[in-house]
Amino acid sequence: MISVAPFVGADQPLMNNYVPVLQHPWFYVALGVVGTAVVLQAAVYLCGMRWRAPISDEIDMVQWALAVAAVCAIAAVVCVAWTYWQMPDTLTGQYRFEVLFWGGGHVLQFTNTVLVLVAWLLLARSAGGRLSIPPRTGVWLFAALAMPLLAVPAIYADGVASEATRHGFTQLMRWGGLATLPLGAIVLGALINRGAGGIDAKLLRAVVVCSMSLFAAGGVIGFLINGSNTMIPAHYHGSVVGVTLAFMGVVYFALPRLGYAIRHARLLAAQPYVYAGGQLLHISGLAMSGGYGVQRKVAGAEQALDGVAQTLGMGMMGLGGLLAALGGLCFLVVAVGALRNGMRSTASHVTADAALRLAVRA
């Protein structure tokens, strides 16, 4: 419904943050359906959890981690609903939707953070990495990722549309993201202290390293933001694409184990580097331009590229974006090509690879 919205008359966009909207009832209904689906999936997962089961292995740890992600997702939707309920009637247009999605959008990033760490652990383990962490400790570290969300009620204390609330959610994501450091260090340790991996171990390690590099670069840039300039998109284009690359790695891990042979070996080997390298160049250009005052969400003469540094930064952004787009296209060629090859027997993989149990049961 969202994809076809422009073809049914939804042609009045508002470029607010987190969920830019098309001003049309069709689009609003579609967005509501997506939100409902997120809540239903998260709720069903939580209802199916064995809450009193002992935490004995990595599978149990990941199941609890995904429960944390589900709670964060529900919390994000609740924030949007609460904001809508408390929204002053005087707010209209783009600013109204900016306020509506600001809190929930920031909270939703905690879901992405939990999920990317799950993906890193899965891929590092499947690449032969040895996880130096007891499962029960891992559960507590994943729970710690969501602990900053306990501050959300206090952030809303001054009203959903106040500047204090806006600033509070910005700081929540900026400082709350530091809770990823312990699990991130464990993943790095697993990559260093590794045993023999499968035939795709080199690829999975490359995905994890590239994904972590992007995610970390986006996080560091987040601390450098000062004003409404291109430093802001540099921050989230780094972190969000780092998450995306990790999910691509999970697809690479799952396809052959589910019986779909990957044929484009050379393309597959290059894809993480092209995608991550292009995106690193992209966000470096944005960060450089932002440091020289280039404003976000402007184009043409409004960018005021009156210096070599600003022009060079935006050129880096364009070239990096092109390379990243090519990397994304490579992923589609590899994944769709594997699916079109058809399914083959996977009995030997299912019984031999303990990491597959982690993926399937989680």
Coordinates of C-alpha atoms in Angstrom, one line a residue:
M1 CA 0.0 0.0 0.0
I2 CA 2.8 2.4 0.8
S3 CA 4.6 1.6 -2.5
V4 CA 1.5 2.3 -4.6
A5 CA 0.4 5.3 -2.6
P6 CA 1.8 7.8 -5.2
F7 CA -0.3 6.2 -7.9
V8 CA -3.6 6.7 -6.0
G9 CA -3.3 10.4 -5.5
A10 CA -0.8 10.6 -2.6
D11 CA 1.4 13.3 -4.1
Q12 CA 1.9 15.8 -1.3
P13 CA 5.0 14.7 0.6
L14 CA 6.2 16.0 4.0
M15 CA 9.9 15.5 4.6
N16 CA 9.8 15.2 8.3
N17 CA 12.2 12.9 10.2
Y18 CA 11.9 9.1 10.7
V19 CA 8.7 8.5 8.7
P20 CA 8.3 11.0 5.9
V21 CA 4.6 11.0 5.0
L22 CA 2.4 11.4 1.9
Q23 CA -0.6 13.4 2.9
H24 CA -3.3 11.0 1.9
P25 CA -5.7 8.7 3.8
W26 CA -4.4 5.7 1.8
F27 CA -0.9 6.3 3.1
Y28 CA -2.0 6.8 6.7
V29 CA -4.0 3.5 6.6
A30 CA -1.0 1.7 5.1
L31 CA 1.3 3.1 7.8
G32 CA -1.2 2.0 10.5
V33 CA -1.2 -1.5 9.0
V34 CA 2.6 -1.7 9.2
G35 CA 2.6 -0.6 12.8
T36 CA -0.1 -3.1 13.7
A37 CA 1.9 -5.9 12.0
V38 CA 5.0 -5.0 14.0
V39 CA 3.1 -5.1 17.3
L40 CA 1.4 -8.4 16.3
Q41 CA 4.7 -10.1 15.4
A42 CA 6.5 -8.9 18.5
A43 CA 3.5 -9.9 20.7
V44 CA 3.3 -13.3 19.2
Y45 CA 7.0 -13.9 19.7
L46 CA 6.8 -12.8 23.4
C47 CA 3.8 -15.0 24.0
G48 CA 5.6 -18.0 22.6
M49 CA 8.7 -17.5 24.8
R50 CA 9.6 -20.0 27.5
W51 CA 10.1 -17.4 30.1
R52 CA 11.1 -19.8 32.9
A53 CA 13.3 -22.1 30.8
P54 CA 16.9 -22.4 31.9
I55 CA 19.4 -20.4 29.8
S56 CA 21.9 -23.2 28.9
D57 CA 23.3 -22.4 25.4
E58 CA 23.6 -19.8 22.6
I59 CA 20.1 -20.6 21.3
D60 CA 18.5 -19.6 24.6
M61 CA 20.6 -16.5 24.7
V62 CA 19.5 -15.4 21.2
Q63 CA 15.9 -16.2 22.0
W64 CA 16.0 -13.9 25.0
A65 CA 17.9 -11.2 22.9
L66 CA 15.1 -11.3 20.3
A67 CA 12.6 -10.9 23.1
V68 CA 14.4 -7.7 24.1
A69 CA 14.1 -6.5 20.5
A70 CA 10.4 -7.3 20.5
V71 CA 9.9 -5.3 23.6
C72 CA 11.8 -2.3 22.1
A73 CA 9.6 -2.5 18.9
I74 CA 6.4 -2.5 20.9
A75 CA 7.7 0.4 23.0
A76 CA 8.4 2.4 19.8
V77 CA 4.8 2.0 18.6
V78 CA 3.5 2.8 22.1
C79 CA 5.6 6.1 22.0
V80 CA 4.0 7.0 18.6
A81 CA 0.5 6.2 20.0
W82 CA 1.2 8.2 23.2
T83 CA 2.5 11.2 21.2
Y84 CA -0.6 11.1 19.0
W85 CA -2.9 11.1 22.0
Q86 CA -1.1 14.0 23.7
M87 CA -0.4 16.0 20.6
P88 CA -1.6 19.7 20.8
D89 CA -4.2 20.5 18.2
T90 CA -2.3 23.6 17.2
L91 CA 0.4 21.6 15.6
T92 CA 0.0 21.2 11.8
G93 CA 1.9 20.2 8.7
Q94 CA 5.4 18.9 8.7
Y95 CA 6.1 19.8 12.3
R96 CA 3.1 17.8 13.5
F97 CA 4.5 14.6 12.0
E98 CA 8.0 15.5 13.1
V99 CA 6.8 15.5 16.7
L100 CA 4.6 12.4 16.1
F101 CA 7.4 10.1 15.1
W102 CA 10.4 11.7 17.0
G103 CA 10.1 9.6 20.2
G104 CA 9.1 6.4 18.6
G105 CA 11.7 6.7 15.9
H106 CA 14.5 7.1 18.4
V107 CA 13.2 4.2 20.4
L108 CA 12.9 2.0 17.4
Q109 CA 16.7 2.3 16.8
F110 CA 17.2 0.2 20.0
T111 CA 15.4 -2.6 18.2
N112 CA 17.8 -2.3 15.3
T113 CA 20.7 -2.3 17.7
V114 CA 19.7 -5.5 19.4
L115 CA 19.0 -7.2 16.0
V116 CA 22.4 -6.2 14.5
L117 CA 24.2 -7.6 17.5
V118 CA 22.3 -10.8 17.2
A119 CA 23.3 -10.9 13.5
W120 CA 27.0 -10.2 14.4
L121 CA 27.1 -13.0 17.0
L122 CA 25.5 -15.4 14.6
L123 CA 27.8 -14.6 11.7
A124 CA 30.9 -14.5 13.9
R125 CA 30.0 -17.9 15.5
S126 CA 29.3 -19.4 12.0
A127 CA 32.7 -18.1 10.8
G128 CA 34.5 -20.2 13.4
G129 CA 34.6 -17.5 16.1
R130 CA 34.7 -18.6 19.7
L131 CA 32.3 -16.6 21.9
S132 CA 33.9 -16.0 25.3
I133 CA 30.6 -15.3 27.0
P134 CA 28.4 -17.5 29.2
P135 CA 24.8 -17.5 27.8
R136 CA 23.3 -16.2 31.0
T137 CA 25.8 -13.2 30.9
G138 CA 24.9 -12.6 27.3
V139 CA 21.2 -12.3 28.2
W140 CA 22.0 -9.7 30.8
L141 CA 24.1 -7.7 28.3
F142 CA 21.3 -7.8 25.8
A143 CA 18.9 -6.7 28.4
A144 CA 21.2 -3.8 29.2
L145 CA 20.8 -2.5 25.7
A146 CA 17.1 -1.7 26.4
M147 CA 17.7 -0.3 29.9
P148 CA 18.1 3.3 28.6
L149 CA 14.4 3.1 27.5
L150 CA 13.4 3.3 31.2
A151 CA 14.1 7.0 30.9
V152 CA 11.4 7.5 28.3
P153 CA 8.6 8.4 30.7
A154 CA 10.8 11.0 32.3
I155 CA 11.6 12.4 28.8
Y156 CA 7.9 12.9 28.1
A157 CA 7.4 14.7 31.4
D158 CA 7.6 18.2 29.8
G159 CA 5.1 17.3 27.1
V160 CA 5.4 15.5 23.8
A161 CA 6.0 18.7 21.7
S162 CA 8.5 20.4 24.1
E163 CA 12.1 21.2 23.1
A164 CA 13.2 19.4 26.2
T165 CA 11.5 16.2 25.0
R166 CA 13.1 16.5 21.5
H167 CA 16.5 17.0 23.1
G168 CA 16.0 14.2 25.6
F169 CA 15.3 11.6 22.8
T170 CA 18.4 12.8 20.9
Q171 CA 20.6 12.3 24.0
L172 CA 18.9 9.0 24.7
M173 CA 20.0 7.5 21.4
R174 CA 23.4 9.2 21.5
W175 CA 24.4 7.9 24.9
G176 CA 22.3 4.8 25.1
G177 CA 24.1 3.4 22.1
L178 CA 27.2 3.0 24.3
A179 CA 25.6 0.0 25.8
T180 CA 26.6 -1.9 22.6
L181 CA 30.3 -1.7 23.5
P182 CA 30.5 -4.9 25.7
L183 CA 28.8 -7.2 23.2
G184 CA 30.6 -5.5 20.3
A185 CA 33.9 -6.2 22.0
I186 CA 32.9 -9.9 22.5
V187 CA 32.1 -10.1 18.7
L188 CA 35.5 -8.7 17.9
G189 CA 37.1 -11.1 20.3
A190 CA 35.3 -14.0 18.6
L191 CA 36.7 -12.9 15.2
I192 CA 40.2 -12.8 16.6
N193 CA 40.0 -16.0 18.6
R194 CA 38.6 -18.2 15.9
G195 CA 38.8 -21.9 15.0
A196 CA 38.1 -23.6 11.7
G197 CA 35.1 -22.2 9.9
G198 CA 33.0 -23.4 7.0
I199 CA 33.7 -22.7 3.4
D200 CA 31.9 -19.3 3.7
A201 CA 33.8 -18.3 6.9
K202 CA 35.9 -15.6 5.1
L203 CA 32.8 -14.0 3.6
L204 CA 30.9 -13.9 6.9
R205 CA 33.9 -12.4 8.7
A206 CA 34.1 -9.7 6.0
V207 CA 30.5 -8.9 6.4
V208 CA 30.8 -8.6 10.2
V209 CA 34.0 -6.4 10.0
C210 CA 32.4 -4.1 7.3
S211 CA 29.1 -3.9 9.2
M212 CA 30.8 -3.1 12.5
S213 CA 33.0 -0.5 10.8
L214 CA 30.0 1.3 9.3
F215 CA 27.9 1.1 12.5
A216 CA 30.8 2.4 14.6
A217 CA 31.6 5.2 12.1
G218 CA 27.9 6.3 12.3
G219 CA 28.0 6.2 16.1
V220 CA 31.2 8.3 16.3
I221 CA 29.8 10.9 13.9
G222 CA 26.7 11.1 16.0
F223 CA 28.8 12.7 18.8
L224 CA 30.1 15.3 16.4
I225 CA 26.7 16.7 15.4
N226 CA 26.4 20.4 16.0
G227 CA 23.4 22.0 14.2
S228 CA 21.2 21.0 11.4
N229 CA 23.7 20.1 8.7
T230 CA 24.8 17.1 6.7
M231 CA 26.6 15.7 9.7
I232 CA 23.2 14.3 10.8
P233 CA 22.5 12.1 7.7
A234 CA 26.2 11.1 7.8
H235 CA 25.5 9.7 11.3
Y236 CA 22.4 7.7 10.5
H237 CA 23.5 6.6 7.0
G238 CA 26.5 5.0 8.6
S239 CA 24.7 3.2 11.5
V240 CA 21.6 2.2 9.5
V241 CA 23.5 0.8 6.6
G242 CA 25.7 -1.1 9.0
V243 CA 22.6 -2.8 10.2
T244 CA 21.5 -3.5 6.7
L245 CA 24.8 -5.1 5.7
A246 CA 24.6 -7.4 8.8
F247 CA 21.1 -8.6 7.6
M248 CA 22.6 -9.2 4.1
G249 CA 25.1 -11.4 5.8
V250 CA 22.4 -13.4 7.5
V251 CA 20.9 -14.0 4.1
Y252 CA 24.2 -15.2 2.8
F253 CA 24.5 -17.5 5.8
A254 CA 21.0 -18.9 5.4
L255 CA 20.6 -19.4 1.7
P256 CA 23.0 -22.4 1.2
R257 CA 21.9 -24.0 4.5
L258 CA 18.3 -23.8 3.3
G259 CA 19.3 -25.5 0.0
Y260 CA 19.8 -22.5 -2.3
A261 CA 23.3 -22.6 -3.9
I262 CA 25.0 -19.3 -4.5
R263 CA 26.6 -19.2 -8.0
H264 CA 28.1 -15.7 -8.2
A265 CA 31.2 -16.4 -6.1
R266 CA 33.3 -13.5 -7.2
L267 CA 30.5 -11.0 -7.0
L268 CA 29.6 -12.4 -3.5
A269 CA 33.2 -12.0 -2.3
A270 CA 33.4 -8.3 -3.5
Q271 CA 29.9 -7.2 -2.4
P272 CA 30.5 -6.4 1.3
Y273 CA 33.6 -4.3 0.5
V274 CA 31.9 -2.4 -2.4
Y275 CA 28.8 -1.8 -0.3
A276 CA 30.6 -0.8 2.9
G277 CA 33.4 1.1 1.1
G278 CA 31.0 3.1 -0.9
Q279 CA 28.9 4.0 2.1
L280 CA 32.0 4.9 4.2
L281 CA 33.0 7.3 1.4
H282 CA 29.4 8.6 1.3
I283 CA 29.2 9.4 5.0
S284 CA 32.7 10.8 5.0
G285 CA 31.7 13.3 2.3
L286 CA 28.5 14.2 4.2
A287 CA 30.4 14.6 7.5
M288 CA 33.1 16.8 5.8
S289 CA 30.4 19.0 4.1
G290 CA 28.5 19.3 7.4
G291 CA 31.7 20.4 9.2
Y292 CA 31.9 23.3 6.7
G293 CA 28.2 24.2 7.3
V294 CA 26.4 22.6 4.3
Q295 CA 22.8 22.3 5.4
R296 CA 20.8 19.1 5.2
K297 CA 17.6 18.6 3.0
V298 CA 18.6 21.3 0.5
A299 CA 19.7 21.1 -3.1
G300 CA 21.1 23.2 -5.9
A301 CA 22.1 26.7 -5.1
E302 CA 20.6 26.4 -1.5
Q303 CA 23.6 24.1 -0.6
A304 CA 25.9 27.2 -0.9
L305 CA 28.9 25.2 -2.0
D306 CA 31.2 28.2 -2.1
G307 CA 34.4 26.5 -1.2
V308 CA 36.6 23.7 -2.4
A309 CA 36.1 21.6 0.8
Q310 CA 32.3 21.8 0.6
T311 CA 32.3 20.8 -3.1
L312 CA 34.8 18.0 -2.5
G313 CA 32.7 16.7 0.3
M314 CA 29.5 16.6 -1.7
G315 CA 31.4 15.0 -4.6
M316 CA 32.6 12.2 -2.2
M317 CA 29.0 11.8 -1.1
G318 CA 27.8 11.3 -4.6
L319 CA 30.6 8.9 -5.6
G320 CA 30.2 6.9 -2.4
G321 CA 26.5 6.7 -2.9
L322 CA 26.9 5.3 -6.4
L323 CA 29.3 2.6 -5.2
A324 CA 27.0 1.7 -2.3
A325 CA 24.1 1.4 -4.8
L326 CA 26.2 -0.9 -6.9
G327 CA 26.9 -3.0 -3.8
G328 CA 23.2 -3.2 -3.1
L329 CA 22.6 -4.3 -6.7
C330 CA 25.2 -7.0 -6.3
F331 CA 23.3 -8.3 -3.2
L332 CA 20.1 -8.5 -5.2
V333 CA 21.9 -10.4 -8.1
V334 CA 23.4 -12.9 -5.7
A335 CA 20.3 -13.5 -3.6
V336 CA 17.8 -13.6 -6.4
G337 CA 20.2 -15.7 -8.5
A338 CA 20.4 -18.2 -5.7
L339 CA 16.7 -18.4 -5.3
R340 CA 16.2 -18.9 -9.0
N341 CA 18.7 -21.8 -9.0
G342 CA 16.1 -23.8 -7.0
M343 CA 16.4 -25.8 -3.7
R344 CA 18.7 -28.7 -3.1
S345 CA 19.0 -31.2 -0.2
T346 CA 20.5 -29.7 2.9
A347 CA 20.4 -32.6 5.3
S348 CA 24.2 -32.7 5.8
H349 CA 24.3 -29.0 6.6
V350 CA 21.4 -29.1 9.1
T351 CA 23.0 -31.9 11.1
A352 CA 26.6 -30.6 11.0
D353 CA 26.3 -26.9 11.6
A354 CA 25.4 -26.0 15.2
A355 CA 25.0 -22.4 14.2
L356 CA 22.1 -23.3 12.0
R357 CA 20.2 -24.4 15.1
L358 CA 20.8 -20.9 16.4
A359 CA 19.3 -19.3 13.2
V360 CA 16.3 -21.6 12.8
R361 CA 15.1 -21.7 16.4
A362 CA 15.7 -18.0 16.9

